[in-house]
Tab-separated table of C-alpha atoms in Angstrom:
chain	number	residue	atom	x	y	z
A	1	MET	CA	56.864	83.691	84.996
A	2	ALA	CA	56.111	87.175	83.671
A	3	LEU	CA	55.427	88.470	87.175
A	4	THR	CA	58.763	87.142	88.387
A	5	SER	CA	60.678	89.059	85.738
A	6	ILE	CA	58.636	92.223	86.403
A	7	PHE	CA	59.374	92.080	90.134
A	8	ALA	CA	63.024	91.289	89.479
A	9	ALA	CA	63.291	94.351	87.241
A	10	MET	CA	61.695	96.539	89.928
A	11	ARG	CA	64.156	95.494	92.638
A	12	PRO	CA	67.077	97.872	93.146
A	13	PRO	CA	70.505	96.329	92.580
A	14	PRO	CA	72.312	95.191	95.749
A	15	ALA	CA	74.441	97.897	97.303
A	16	ALA	CA	78.122	97.352	96.707
A	17	PRO	CA	80.678	98.432	99.295
A	18	ASP	CA	82.097	101.891	98.687
A	19	THR	CA	85.417	101.458	96.874
A	20	THR	CA	86.570	105.076	96.863
A	21	GLU	CA	88.569	105.047	100.103
A	22	ARG	CA	89.687	101.436	100.500
A	23	MET	CA	92.946	100.814	102.287
A	24	PRO	CA	95.290	98.540	100.285
A	25	LEU	CA	95.505	94.927	101.453
A	26	GLU	CA	99.171	95.262	102.436
A	27	GLN	CA	98.393	98.207	104.712
A	28	ILE	CA	95.611	96.220	106.361
A	29	ARG	CA	98.111	93.424	106.989
A	30	HIS	CA	100.582	95.921	108.437
A	31	GLN	CA	97.951	97.312	110.831
A	32	MET	CA	97.076	93.801	111.971
A	33	HIS	CA	100.744	93.021	112.568
A	34	GLN	CA	101.025	96.205	114.626
A	35	ILE	CA	98.316	95.203	117.092
A	36	LEU	CA	100.247	91.999	117.802
A	37	HIS	CA	103.500	93.853	118.537
A	38	ASP	CA	103.763	92.605	122.129
A	39	CYS	CA	102.463	89.079	121.532
A	40	LYS	CA	105.344	86.631	121.233
A	41	SER	CA	103.608	83.272	121.658
A	42	VAL	CA	103.417	80.403	119.192
A	43	ASP	CA	99.750	81.333	118.687
A	44	ALA	CA	100.813	84.844	117.672
A	45	GLN	CA	103.226	83.378	115.121
A	46	ARG	CA	100.419	81.243	113.677
A	47	ILE	CA	98.170	84.281	113.401
A	48	ILE	CA	100.919	86.256	111.693
A	49	PHE	CA	101.289	83.440	109.173
A	50	ARG	CA	97.533	83.512	108.539
A	51	ILE	CA	97.623	87.304	108.136
A	52	ASN	CA	100.433	86.979	105.605
A	53	THR	CA	98.650	84.295	103.597
A	54	ALA	CA	95.136	85.789	103.616
A	55	HIS	CA	93.885	86.483	100.104
A	56	THR	CA	91.179	89.050	100.809
A	57	PRO	CA	90.226	91.650	103.399
A	58	ALA	CA	87.283	89.410	104.296
A	59	ASP	CA	89.766	86.638	105.166
A	60	LEU	CA	91.631	89.088	107.406
A	61	TRP	CA	88.374	90.222	109.016
A	62	LEU	CA	87.687	86.642	110.052
A	63	LEU	CA	90.918	86.604	112.087
A	64	ARG	CA	89.563	89.110	114.624
A	65	SER	CA	88.550	86.430	117.122
A	66	ASP	CA	91.996	84.827	117.005
A	67	LEU	CA	93.621	88.243	117.411
A	68	TYR	CA	91.381	88.999	120.363
A	69	GLN	CA	92.259	85.736	122.118
A	70	CYS	CA	95.975	86.186	121.550
A	71	ILE	CA	96.033	89.788	122.777
A	72	SER	CA	93.837	88.885	125.765
A	73	ARG	CA	96.368	86.274	126.839
A	74	ALA	CA	99.307	88.674	126.440
A	75	ARG	CA	97.579	91.698	128.000
A	76	ASP	CA	93.900	91.694	129.048
A	77	GLN	CA	90.429	91.646	127.501
A	78	ALA	CA	89.933	95.418	127.633
A	79	GLU	CA	93.167	96.010	125.733
A	80	ALA	CA	92.267	93.299	123.228
A	81	ALA	CA	88.863	94.874	122.589
A	82	ARG	CA	90.421	98.332	122.208
A	83	ARG	CA	92.932	97.075	119.630
A	84	ILE	CA	90.404	95.038	117.659
A	85	ASN	CA	87.925	97.918	117.592
A	86	ALA	CA	90.680	100.211	116.299
A	87	LEU	CA	90.788	98.008	113.173
A	88	LEU	CA	87.196	98.768	112.168
A	89	GLY	CA	88.090	101.766	110.008
A	90	ILE	CA	90.686	99.957	107.916
A	91	PHE	CA	88.035	97.580	106.571
A	92	SER	CA	85.799	100.421	105.426
A	93	GLY	CA	84.937	100.003	101.769
A	94	TRP	CA	85.929	96.333	101.777
A	95	LEU	CA	83.056	95.004	103.867
A	96	PRO	CA	79.429	96.040	104.254
A	97	ALA	CA	78.968	98.605	107.022
A	98	ALA	CA	76.624	96.226	108.868
A	99	GLN	CA	79.532	93.823	109.392
A	100	LEU	CA	81.830	96.463	110.869
A	101	THR	CA	80.623	96.131	114.435
A	102	PRO	CA	82.788	96.686	117.507
A	103	ILE	CA	83.462	94.017	120.088
């Protein structure tokens, strides 16, 4: 028991995401709306609803796959990847850097 508390005290605290330069949630939503500007399908409308009702940046981050599929159908996969990868910077400070990987 004593060893457990000694080792726990020696461990550094978990690194928190940098909060100095975080983009506000509403601006993240706006950027996500912008990449769907030429998608007019029912799927796009569902995604827009999910963007508008997301509570956290992590919830918005999880929509990347849906965004990719929708944009791929409206344009092509290369364009979808380009647009999704352009979103990486807006999640800086909200998510751990290890999660911010391009498609």
